[in-house]
CSV table of C-alpha atoms and ligand atoms in Angstrom, one decimal:
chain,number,residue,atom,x,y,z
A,1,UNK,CA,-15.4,19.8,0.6
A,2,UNK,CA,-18.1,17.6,-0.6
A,3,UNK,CA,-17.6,13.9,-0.6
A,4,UNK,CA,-18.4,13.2,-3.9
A,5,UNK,CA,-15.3,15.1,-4.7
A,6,UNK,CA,-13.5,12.6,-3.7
A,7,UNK,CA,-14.5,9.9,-6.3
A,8,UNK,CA,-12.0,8.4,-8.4
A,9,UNK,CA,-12.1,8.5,-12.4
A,10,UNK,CA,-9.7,6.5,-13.9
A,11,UNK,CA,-9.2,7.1,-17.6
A,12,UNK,CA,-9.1,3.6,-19.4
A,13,UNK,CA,-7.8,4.9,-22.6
A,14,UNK,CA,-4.8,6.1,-21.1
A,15,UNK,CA,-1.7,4.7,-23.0
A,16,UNK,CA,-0.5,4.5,-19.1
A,17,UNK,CA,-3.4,1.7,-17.9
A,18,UNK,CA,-2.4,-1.5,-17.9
A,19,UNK,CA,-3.5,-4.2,-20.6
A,20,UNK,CA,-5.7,-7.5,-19.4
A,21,UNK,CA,-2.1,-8.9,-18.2
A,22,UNK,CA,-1.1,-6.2,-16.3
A,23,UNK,CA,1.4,-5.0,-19.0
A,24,UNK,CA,2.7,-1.4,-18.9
A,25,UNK,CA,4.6,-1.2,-22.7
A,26,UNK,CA,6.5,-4.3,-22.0
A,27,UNK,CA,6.9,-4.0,-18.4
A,28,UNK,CA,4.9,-5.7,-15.9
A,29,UNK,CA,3.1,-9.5,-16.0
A,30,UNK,CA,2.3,-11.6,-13.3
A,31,UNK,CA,5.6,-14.1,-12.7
A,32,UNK,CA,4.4,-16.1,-9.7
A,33,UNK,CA,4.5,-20.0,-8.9
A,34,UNK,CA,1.8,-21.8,-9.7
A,35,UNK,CA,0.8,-22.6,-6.0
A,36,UNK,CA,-0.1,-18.3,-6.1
A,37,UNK,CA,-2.6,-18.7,-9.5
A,38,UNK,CA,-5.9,-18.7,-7.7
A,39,UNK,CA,-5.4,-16.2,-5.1
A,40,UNK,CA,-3.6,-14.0,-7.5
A,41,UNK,CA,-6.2,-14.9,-10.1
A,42,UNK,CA,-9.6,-14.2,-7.8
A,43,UNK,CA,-7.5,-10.6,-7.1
A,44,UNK,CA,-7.0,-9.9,-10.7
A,45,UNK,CA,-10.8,-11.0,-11.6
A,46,UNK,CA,-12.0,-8.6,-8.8
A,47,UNK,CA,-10.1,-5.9,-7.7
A,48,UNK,CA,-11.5,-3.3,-10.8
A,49,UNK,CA,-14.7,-3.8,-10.1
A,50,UNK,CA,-14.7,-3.7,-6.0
A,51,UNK,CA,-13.0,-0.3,-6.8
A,52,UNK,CA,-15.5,1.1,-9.0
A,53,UNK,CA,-18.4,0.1,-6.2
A,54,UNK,CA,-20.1,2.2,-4.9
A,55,UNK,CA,-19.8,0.5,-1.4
A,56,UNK,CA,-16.6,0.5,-1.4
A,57,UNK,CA,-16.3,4.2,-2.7
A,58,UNK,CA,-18.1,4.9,0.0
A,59,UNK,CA,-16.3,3.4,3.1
A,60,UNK,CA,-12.9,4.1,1.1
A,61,UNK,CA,-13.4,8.1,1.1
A,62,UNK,CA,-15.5,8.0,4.5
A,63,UNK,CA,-12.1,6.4,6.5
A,64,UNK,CA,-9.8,8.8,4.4
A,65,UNK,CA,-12.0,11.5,5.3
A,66,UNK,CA,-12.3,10.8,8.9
A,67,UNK,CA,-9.8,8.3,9.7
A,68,UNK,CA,-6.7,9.6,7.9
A,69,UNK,CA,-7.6,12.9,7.7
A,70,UNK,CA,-7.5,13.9,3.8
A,71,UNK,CA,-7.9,16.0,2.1
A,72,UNK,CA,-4.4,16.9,3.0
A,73,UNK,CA,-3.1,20.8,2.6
A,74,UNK,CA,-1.7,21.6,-0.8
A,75,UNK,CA,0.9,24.6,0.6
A,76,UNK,CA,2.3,27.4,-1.0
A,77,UNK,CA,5.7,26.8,0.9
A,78,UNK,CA,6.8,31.1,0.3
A,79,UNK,CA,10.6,31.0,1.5
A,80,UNK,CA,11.1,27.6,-0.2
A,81,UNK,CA,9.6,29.4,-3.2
A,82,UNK,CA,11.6,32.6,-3.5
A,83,UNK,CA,14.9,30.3,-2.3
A,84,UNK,CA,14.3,29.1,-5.7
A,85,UNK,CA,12.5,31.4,-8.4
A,86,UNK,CA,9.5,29.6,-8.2
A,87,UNK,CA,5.9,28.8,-6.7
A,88,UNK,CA,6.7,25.5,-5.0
A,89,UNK,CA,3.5,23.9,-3.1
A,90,UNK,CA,4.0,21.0,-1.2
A,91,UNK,CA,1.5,17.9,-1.0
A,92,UNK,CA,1.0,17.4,2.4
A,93,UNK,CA,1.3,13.9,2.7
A,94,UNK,CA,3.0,14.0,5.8
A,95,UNK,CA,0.0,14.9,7.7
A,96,UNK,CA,-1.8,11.4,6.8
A,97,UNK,CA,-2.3,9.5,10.2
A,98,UNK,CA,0.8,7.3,10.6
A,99,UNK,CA,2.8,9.9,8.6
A,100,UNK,CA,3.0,8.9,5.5
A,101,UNK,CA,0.8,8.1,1.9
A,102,UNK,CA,1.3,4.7,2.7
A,103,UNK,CA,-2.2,4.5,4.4
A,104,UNK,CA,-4.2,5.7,1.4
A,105,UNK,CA,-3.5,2.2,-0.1
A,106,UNK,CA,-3.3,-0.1,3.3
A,107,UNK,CA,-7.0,1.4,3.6
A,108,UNK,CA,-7.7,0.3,0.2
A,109,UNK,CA,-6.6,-2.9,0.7
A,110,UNK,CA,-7.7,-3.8,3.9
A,111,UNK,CA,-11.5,-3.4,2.6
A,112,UNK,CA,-10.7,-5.5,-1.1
A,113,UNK,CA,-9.2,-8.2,1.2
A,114,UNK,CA,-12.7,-8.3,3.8
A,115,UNK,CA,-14.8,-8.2,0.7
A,116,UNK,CA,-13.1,-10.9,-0.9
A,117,UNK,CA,-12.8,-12.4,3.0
A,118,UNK,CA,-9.9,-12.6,3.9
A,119,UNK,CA,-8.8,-12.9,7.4
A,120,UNK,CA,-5.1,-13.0,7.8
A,121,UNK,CA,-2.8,-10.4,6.4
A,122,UNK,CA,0.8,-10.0,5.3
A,123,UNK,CA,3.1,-7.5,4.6
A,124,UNK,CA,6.5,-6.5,4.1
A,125,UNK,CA,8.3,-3.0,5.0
A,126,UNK,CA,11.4,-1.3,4.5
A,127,UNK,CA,11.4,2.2,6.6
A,128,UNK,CA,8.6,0.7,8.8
A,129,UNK,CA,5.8,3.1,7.1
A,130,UNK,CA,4.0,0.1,5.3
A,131,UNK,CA,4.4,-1.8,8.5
A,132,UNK,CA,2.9,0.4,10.4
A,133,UNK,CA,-0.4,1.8,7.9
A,134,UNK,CA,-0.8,-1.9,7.3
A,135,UNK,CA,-0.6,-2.8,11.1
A,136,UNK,CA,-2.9,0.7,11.6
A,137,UNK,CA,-5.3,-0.9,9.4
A,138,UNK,CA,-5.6,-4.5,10.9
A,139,UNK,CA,-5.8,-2.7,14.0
A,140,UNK,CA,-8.8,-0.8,13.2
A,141,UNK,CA,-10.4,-3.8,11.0
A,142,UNK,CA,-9.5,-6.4,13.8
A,143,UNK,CA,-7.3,-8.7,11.3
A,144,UNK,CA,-4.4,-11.1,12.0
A,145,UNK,CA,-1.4,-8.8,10.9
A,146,UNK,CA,2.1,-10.5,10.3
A,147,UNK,CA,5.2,-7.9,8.9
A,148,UNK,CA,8.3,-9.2,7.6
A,149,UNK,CA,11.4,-6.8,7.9
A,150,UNK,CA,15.0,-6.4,7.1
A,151,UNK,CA,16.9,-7.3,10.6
A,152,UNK,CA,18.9,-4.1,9.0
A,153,UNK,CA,15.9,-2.0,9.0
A,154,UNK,CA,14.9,-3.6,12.4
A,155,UNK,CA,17.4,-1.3,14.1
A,156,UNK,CA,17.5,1.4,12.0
A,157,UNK,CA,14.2,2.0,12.2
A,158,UNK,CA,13.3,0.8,16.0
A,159,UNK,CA,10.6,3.3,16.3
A,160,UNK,CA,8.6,2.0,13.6
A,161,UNK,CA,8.9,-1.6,14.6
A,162,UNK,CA,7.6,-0.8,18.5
A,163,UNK,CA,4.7,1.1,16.4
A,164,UNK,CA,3.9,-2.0,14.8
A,165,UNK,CA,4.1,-4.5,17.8
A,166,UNK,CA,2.2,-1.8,20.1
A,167,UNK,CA,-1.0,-2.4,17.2
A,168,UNK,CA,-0.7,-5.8,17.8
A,169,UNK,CA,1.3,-6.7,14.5
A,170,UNK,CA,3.9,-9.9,14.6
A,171,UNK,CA,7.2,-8.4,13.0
A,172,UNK,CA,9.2,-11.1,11.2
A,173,UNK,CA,13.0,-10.6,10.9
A,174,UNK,CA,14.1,-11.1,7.4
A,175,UNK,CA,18.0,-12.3,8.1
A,176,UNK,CA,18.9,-13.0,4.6
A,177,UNK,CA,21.1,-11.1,2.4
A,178,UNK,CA,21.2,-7.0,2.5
A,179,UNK,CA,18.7,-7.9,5.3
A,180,UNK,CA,16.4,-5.2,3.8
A,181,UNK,CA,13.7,-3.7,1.9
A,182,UNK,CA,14.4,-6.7,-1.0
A,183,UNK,CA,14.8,-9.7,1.7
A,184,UNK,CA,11.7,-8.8,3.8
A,185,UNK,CA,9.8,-9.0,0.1
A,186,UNK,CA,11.3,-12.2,-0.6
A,187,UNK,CA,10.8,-13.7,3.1
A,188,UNK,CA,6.8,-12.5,2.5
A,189,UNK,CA,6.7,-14.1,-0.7
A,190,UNK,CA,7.9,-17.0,0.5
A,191,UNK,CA,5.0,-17.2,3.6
A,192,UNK,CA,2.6,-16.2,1.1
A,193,UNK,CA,3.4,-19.4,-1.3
A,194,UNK,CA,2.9,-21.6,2.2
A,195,UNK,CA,-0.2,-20.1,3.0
A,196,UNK,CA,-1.9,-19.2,-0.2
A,197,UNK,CA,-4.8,-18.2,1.8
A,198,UNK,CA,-3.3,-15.1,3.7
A,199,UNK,CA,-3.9,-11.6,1.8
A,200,UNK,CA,0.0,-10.6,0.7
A,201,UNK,CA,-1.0,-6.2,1.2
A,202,UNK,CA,2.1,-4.8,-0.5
A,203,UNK,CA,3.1,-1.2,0.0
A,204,UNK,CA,4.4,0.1,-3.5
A,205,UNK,CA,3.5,-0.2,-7.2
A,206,UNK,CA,5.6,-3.7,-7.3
A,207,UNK,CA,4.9,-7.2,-7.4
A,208,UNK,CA,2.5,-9.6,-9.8
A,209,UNK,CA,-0.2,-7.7,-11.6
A,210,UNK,CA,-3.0,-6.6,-10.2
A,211,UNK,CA,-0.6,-4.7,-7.6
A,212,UNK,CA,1.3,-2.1,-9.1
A,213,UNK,CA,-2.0,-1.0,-10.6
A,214,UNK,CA,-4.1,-1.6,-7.8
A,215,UNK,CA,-1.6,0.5,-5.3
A,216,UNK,CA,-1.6,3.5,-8.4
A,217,UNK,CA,-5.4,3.5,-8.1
A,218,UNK,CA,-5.7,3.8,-4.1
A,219,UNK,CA,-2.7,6.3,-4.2
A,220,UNK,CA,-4.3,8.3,-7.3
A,221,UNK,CA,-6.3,10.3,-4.7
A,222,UNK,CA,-3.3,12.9,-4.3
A,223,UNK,CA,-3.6,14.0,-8.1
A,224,UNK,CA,-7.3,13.6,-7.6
A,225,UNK,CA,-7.0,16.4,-4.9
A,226,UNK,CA,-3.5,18.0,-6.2
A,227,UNK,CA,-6.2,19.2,-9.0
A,228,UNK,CA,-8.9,20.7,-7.5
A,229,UNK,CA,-6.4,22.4,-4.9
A,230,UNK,CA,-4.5,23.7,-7.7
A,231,UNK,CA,-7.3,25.2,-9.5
A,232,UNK,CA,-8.5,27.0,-6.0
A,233,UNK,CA,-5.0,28.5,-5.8
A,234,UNK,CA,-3.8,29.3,-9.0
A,235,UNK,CA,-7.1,29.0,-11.3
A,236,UNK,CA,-5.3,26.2,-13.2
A,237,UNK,CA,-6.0,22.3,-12.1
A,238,UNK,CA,-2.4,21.8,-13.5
A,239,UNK,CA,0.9,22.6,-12.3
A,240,UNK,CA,4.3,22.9,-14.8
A,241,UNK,CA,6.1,20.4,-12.5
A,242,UNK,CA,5.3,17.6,-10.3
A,243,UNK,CA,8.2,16.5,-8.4
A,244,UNK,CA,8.6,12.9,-6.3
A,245,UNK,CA,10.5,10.5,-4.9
A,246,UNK,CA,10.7,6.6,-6.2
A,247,UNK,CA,11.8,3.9,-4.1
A,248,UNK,CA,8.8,1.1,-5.7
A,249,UNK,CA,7.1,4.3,-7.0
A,250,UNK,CA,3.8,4.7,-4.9
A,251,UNK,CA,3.8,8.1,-3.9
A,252,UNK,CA,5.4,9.0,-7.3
A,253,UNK,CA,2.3,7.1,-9.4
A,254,UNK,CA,-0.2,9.0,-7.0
A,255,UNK,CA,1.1,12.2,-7.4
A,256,UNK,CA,1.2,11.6,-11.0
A,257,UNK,CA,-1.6,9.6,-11.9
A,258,UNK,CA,-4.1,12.0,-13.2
A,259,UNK,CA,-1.4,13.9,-14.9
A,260,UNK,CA,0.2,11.0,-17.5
A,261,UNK,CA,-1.6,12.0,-20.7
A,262,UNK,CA,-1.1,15.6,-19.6
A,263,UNK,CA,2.3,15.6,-22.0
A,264,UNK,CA,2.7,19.6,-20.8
A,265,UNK,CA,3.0,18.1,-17.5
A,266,UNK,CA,6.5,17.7,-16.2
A,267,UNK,CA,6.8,14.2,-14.1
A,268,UNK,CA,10.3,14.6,-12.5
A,269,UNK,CA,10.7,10.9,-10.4
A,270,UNK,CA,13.6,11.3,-7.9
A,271,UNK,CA,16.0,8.0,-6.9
A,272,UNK,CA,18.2,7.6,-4.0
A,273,UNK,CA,21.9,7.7,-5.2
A,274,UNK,CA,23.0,6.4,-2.1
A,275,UNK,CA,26.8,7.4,-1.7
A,276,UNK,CA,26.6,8.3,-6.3
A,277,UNK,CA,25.4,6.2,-8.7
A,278,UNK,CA,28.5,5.2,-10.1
A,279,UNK,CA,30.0,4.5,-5.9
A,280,UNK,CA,28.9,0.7,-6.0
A,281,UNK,CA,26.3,2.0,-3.2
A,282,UNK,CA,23.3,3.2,-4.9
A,283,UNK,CA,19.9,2.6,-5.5
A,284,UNK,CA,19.6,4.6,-8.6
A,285,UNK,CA,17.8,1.8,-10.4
A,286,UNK,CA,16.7,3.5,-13.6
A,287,UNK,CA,20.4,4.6,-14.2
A,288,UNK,CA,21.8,1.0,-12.9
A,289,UNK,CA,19.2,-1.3,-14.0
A,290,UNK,CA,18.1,-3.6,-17.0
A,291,UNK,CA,15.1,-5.2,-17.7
A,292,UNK,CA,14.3,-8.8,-15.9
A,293,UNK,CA,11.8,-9.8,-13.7
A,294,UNK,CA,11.5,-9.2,-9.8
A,295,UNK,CA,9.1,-9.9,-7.5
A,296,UNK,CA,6.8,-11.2,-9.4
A,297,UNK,CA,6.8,-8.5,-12.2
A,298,UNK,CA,9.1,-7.5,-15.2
A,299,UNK,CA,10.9,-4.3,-15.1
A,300,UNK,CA,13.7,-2.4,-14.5
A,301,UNK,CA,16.5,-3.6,-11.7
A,302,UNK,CA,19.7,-3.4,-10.6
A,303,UNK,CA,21.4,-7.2,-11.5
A,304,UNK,CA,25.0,-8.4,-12.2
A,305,UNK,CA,26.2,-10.6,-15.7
A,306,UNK,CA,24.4,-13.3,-14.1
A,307,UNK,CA,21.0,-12.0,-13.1
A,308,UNK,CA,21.9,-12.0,-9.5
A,309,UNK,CA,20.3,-8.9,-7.6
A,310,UNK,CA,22.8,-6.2,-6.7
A,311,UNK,CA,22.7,-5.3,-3.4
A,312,UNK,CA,21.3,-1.3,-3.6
A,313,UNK,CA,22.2,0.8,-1.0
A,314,UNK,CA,20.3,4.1,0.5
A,315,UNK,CA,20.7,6.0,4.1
A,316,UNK,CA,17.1,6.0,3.9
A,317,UNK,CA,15.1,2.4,4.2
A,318,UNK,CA,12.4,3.5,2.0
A,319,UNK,CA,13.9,4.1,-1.1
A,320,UNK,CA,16.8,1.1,-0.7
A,321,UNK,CA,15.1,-0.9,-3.2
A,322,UNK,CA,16.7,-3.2,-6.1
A,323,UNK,CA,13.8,-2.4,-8.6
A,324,UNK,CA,11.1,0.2,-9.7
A,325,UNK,CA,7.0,-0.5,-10.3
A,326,UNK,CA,6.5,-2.1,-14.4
A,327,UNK,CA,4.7,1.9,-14.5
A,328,UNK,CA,8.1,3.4,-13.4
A,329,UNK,CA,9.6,1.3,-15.5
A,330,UNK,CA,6.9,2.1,-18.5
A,331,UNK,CA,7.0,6.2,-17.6
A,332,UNK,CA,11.3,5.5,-17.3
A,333,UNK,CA,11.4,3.9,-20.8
A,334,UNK,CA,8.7,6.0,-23.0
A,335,UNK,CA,10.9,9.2,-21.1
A,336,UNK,CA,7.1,10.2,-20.1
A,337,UNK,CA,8.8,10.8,-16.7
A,338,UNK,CA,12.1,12.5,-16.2
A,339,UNK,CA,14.1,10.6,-14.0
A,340,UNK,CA,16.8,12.4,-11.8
A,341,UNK,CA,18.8,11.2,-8.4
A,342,UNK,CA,20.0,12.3,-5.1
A,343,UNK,CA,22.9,11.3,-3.3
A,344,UNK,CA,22.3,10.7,0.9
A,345,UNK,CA,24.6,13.7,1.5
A,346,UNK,CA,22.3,16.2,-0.9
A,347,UNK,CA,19.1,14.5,0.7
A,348,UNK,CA,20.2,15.4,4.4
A,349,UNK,CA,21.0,19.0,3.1
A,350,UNK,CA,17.6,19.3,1.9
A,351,UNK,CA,15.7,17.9,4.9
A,352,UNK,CA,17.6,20.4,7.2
A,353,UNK,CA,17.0,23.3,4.7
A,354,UNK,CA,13.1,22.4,4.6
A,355,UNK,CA,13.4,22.1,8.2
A,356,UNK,CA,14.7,25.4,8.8
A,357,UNK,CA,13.2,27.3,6.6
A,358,UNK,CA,9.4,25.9,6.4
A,359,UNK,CA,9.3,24.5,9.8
A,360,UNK,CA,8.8,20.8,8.4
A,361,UNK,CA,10.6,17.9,9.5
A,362,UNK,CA,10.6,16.0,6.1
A,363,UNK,CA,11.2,11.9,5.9
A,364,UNK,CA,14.5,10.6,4.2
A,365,UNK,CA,12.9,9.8,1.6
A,366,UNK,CA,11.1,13.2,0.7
A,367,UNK,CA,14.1,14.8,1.4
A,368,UNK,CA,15.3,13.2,-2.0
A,369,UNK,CA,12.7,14.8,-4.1
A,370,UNK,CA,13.6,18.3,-2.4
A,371,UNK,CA,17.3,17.5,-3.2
A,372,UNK,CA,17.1,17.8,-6.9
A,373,UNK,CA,15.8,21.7,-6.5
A,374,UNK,CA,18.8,23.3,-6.5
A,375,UNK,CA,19.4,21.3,-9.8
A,376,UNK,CA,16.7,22.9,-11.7
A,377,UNK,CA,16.5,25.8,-13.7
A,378,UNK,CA,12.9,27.0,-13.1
A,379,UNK,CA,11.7,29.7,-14.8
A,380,UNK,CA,9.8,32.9,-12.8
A,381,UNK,CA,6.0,31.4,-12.9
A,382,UNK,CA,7.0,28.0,-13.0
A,383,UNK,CA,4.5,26.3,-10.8
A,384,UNK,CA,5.8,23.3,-8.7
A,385,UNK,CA,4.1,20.7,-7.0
A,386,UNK,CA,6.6,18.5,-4.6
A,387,UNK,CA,4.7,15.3,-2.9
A,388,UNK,CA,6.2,15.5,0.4
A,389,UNK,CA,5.7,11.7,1.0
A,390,UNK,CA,6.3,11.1,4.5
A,391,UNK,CA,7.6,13.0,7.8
A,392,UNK,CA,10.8,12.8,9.3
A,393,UNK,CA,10.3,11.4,12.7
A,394,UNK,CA,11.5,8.1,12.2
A,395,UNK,CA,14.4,9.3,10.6
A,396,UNK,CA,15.2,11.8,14.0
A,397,UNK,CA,18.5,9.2,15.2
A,398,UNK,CA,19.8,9.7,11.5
A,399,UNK,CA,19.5,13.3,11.6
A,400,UNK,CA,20.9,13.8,14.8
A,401,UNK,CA,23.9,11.8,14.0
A,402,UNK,CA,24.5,14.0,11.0
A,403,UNK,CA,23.6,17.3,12.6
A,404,UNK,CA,27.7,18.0,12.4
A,405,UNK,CA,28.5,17.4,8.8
B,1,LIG,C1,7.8,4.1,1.6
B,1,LIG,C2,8.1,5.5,1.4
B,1,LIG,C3,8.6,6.0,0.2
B,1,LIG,C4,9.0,5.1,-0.9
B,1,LIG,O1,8.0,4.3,-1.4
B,1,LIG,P1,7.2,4.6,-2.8
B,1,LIG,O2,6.4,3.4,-3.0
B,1,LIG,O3,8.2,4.8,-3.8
B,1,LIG,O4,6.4,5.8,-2.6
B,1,LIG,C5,8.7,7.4,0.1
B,1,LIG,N1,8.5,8.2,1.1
B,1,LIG,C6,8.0,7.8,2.3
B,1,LIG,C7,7.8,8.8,3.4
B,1,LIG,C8,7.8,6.4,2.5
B,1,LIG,O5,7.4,6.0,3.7
């Protein structure tokens, strides 16, 4: 493949770009303390055009060429696809070094925050696969690198955490709360407003504008390539269905990016249902939430009477998140995006099916997007695209321990 391929065109008509404020319909803003303007400000002024350079274009798609290995395999997955009466390819994200799509954005990031000179990085992570692309990165660009972390996540994802410390990374314990995904954010926040200085990298389409649209943009490479792939293998650059999971909405806005003013499109976004949305211990935000501001953004999140979060819940740390990106939020509320959910039980039966009968060892998380399969009623030449987001080593313990169910 040619590496002008690779170049990013982002369509600035598109009812699904974000106005000067970083608005998505009504969802999305920048709602940050006043000790946060400038830094938040000198990102919003900058980030569009460091993008659009050419030097950055060029370092961005050399290290995602030769660093994390992309373009990653669009595969025909054949028993997966005659399981289900359709073609089903799966986005290899998985393959990424460090296993995940985190790193498409902690590569981005890592060269916006040196050009704009920063030294001393922050971040916070829920499964441990932001953690560890954003420690990855610092690594490799020889950057301060501080995580903060749910103490909850901390164990379940031990792993992940000696994977960070190993690249040199200080991992914070966030003790507060659900001691997750949602208390390591607010614990980073909180550093960040002490040292406005520090470049706050945040792994999902969340937080104060320029973020969420900054993340979409460094994870739109996977429709980018999701196109021309499809067009070598079917003679069509686009598919009937696009299928991913949504904890913030990363993965999900990549694999749909170039696809949202393609109406015939179908965006399915998958949420983690945690024990059923109506259990009390779910993370089903779209069908739980109401609109409020989190994070430094307005959108959709799960809140009580009073405003007070509600604690989600989700076996897998990724997707056990209170909130969705302003875009999820946007693609949620125009019903540009069909949303759907997965309870933990129906996302462990899909990780062992894809396991057994494709020979891929899918993350938690993914396994949430494959879970809503058997819910579908495709039709013969239907042509599927699932963004398999992550794999499933981290996740081995869990497995194990529900090998018997
Ligand atoms: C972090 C993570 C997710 C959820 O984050 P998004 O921002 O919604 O993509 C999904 N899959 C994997 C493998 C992850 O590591």
């Amino acid at each position: 493949m040619k590496l002008k391929t690779l170049r990013i065109h982002y369509n600035m008509k598109s009812k699904f770009q974000p106005d000067k404020n970083g608005y998505f319909g009504q969802f999305g803003g920048a709602f940050i303390p006043e000790l946060l303007y400038p830094n938040v400000k000198e990102l919003q002024d900058n980030y569009i055009q460091i993008i659009e350079s050419d030097e950055f274009q060029k370092e961005y798609k050399s290290l995602l060429k030769d660093y994390v290995g992309r373009p990653t395999p669009l595969y025909l997955a054949k028993r997966l696809s005659e399981k289900y009466g359709a073609h089903i390819y799966l986005k290899r994200e998985d393959l990424n070094h460090t296993g995940a799509h985190k790193v498409n954005n902690t590569i981005g990031q890592i060269l916006i925050a040196q050009k704009l000179g920063k030294t001393k990085i922050i971040a916070e992570t829920g499964a441990g696969q932001h953690g560890v692309a954003t420690a990855t990165v610092c690594a490799l660009m020889g950057l301060e690198c501080t995580v903060f972390m749910g103490e909850k996540d901390i164990v379940r994802q031990a792993p992940n955490v000696a994977r960070m410390k190993m690249l040199g990374a200080k991992v914070v314990s966030a003790t507060s709360g659900s001691k997750t995904l949602k208390d390591a954010t607010n614990e980073a926040i909180r550093y960040w407003i002490q040292n406005p200085e520090t470049f706050y990298l945040i792994g999902s389409v969340v937080g104060p504008h320029p973020h969420p649209d900054m993340v979409a943009r460094l994870q739109a490479i996977i429709s980018e390539e999701m196109k021309w792939q499809l067009k070598e293998k079917t003679g069509k650059e686009n598919p009937d269905t696009i299928i991913a999971c949504v904890g913030g909405g990363s993965n999900a806005a990549g694999a749909f990016y170039h696809y949202m003013d393609d109406k015939e499109v179908e965006l399915i976004a998958v949420e983690a249902a945690g024990l059923g949305v109506k259990s009390g211990e779910s993370a089903a935000t779209s069908q739980l939430g109401e609109v409020g501001i989190i994070h430094g953004a307005k959108t959709i999140l799960m809140q009580d009477e009073y405003g007070q979060i509600v604690e989600p819940y989700s076996i897998s740390a990724g997707l056990d998140y209170p909130g969705v990106g302003p875009l999820h939020a946007f693609l949620y509320e125009s019903k540009r995006a069909k949303f759907m959910n997965a309870t933990d039980k129906e996302a462990l039966v899909a990780a062992y099916e894809l396991t057994k009968i494709e020979g891929i060892i899918p993350a938690l998380e993914t396994a949430h997007a494959l879970a809503v399969l058997p819910k579908i009623k495709f039709k013969k030449d239907q042509v599927v695209v699932v963004n398999l987001s992550g794999r499933g080593d981290k996740d081995l313990e869990t497995y194990i321990k529900h090998l018997e169910d």
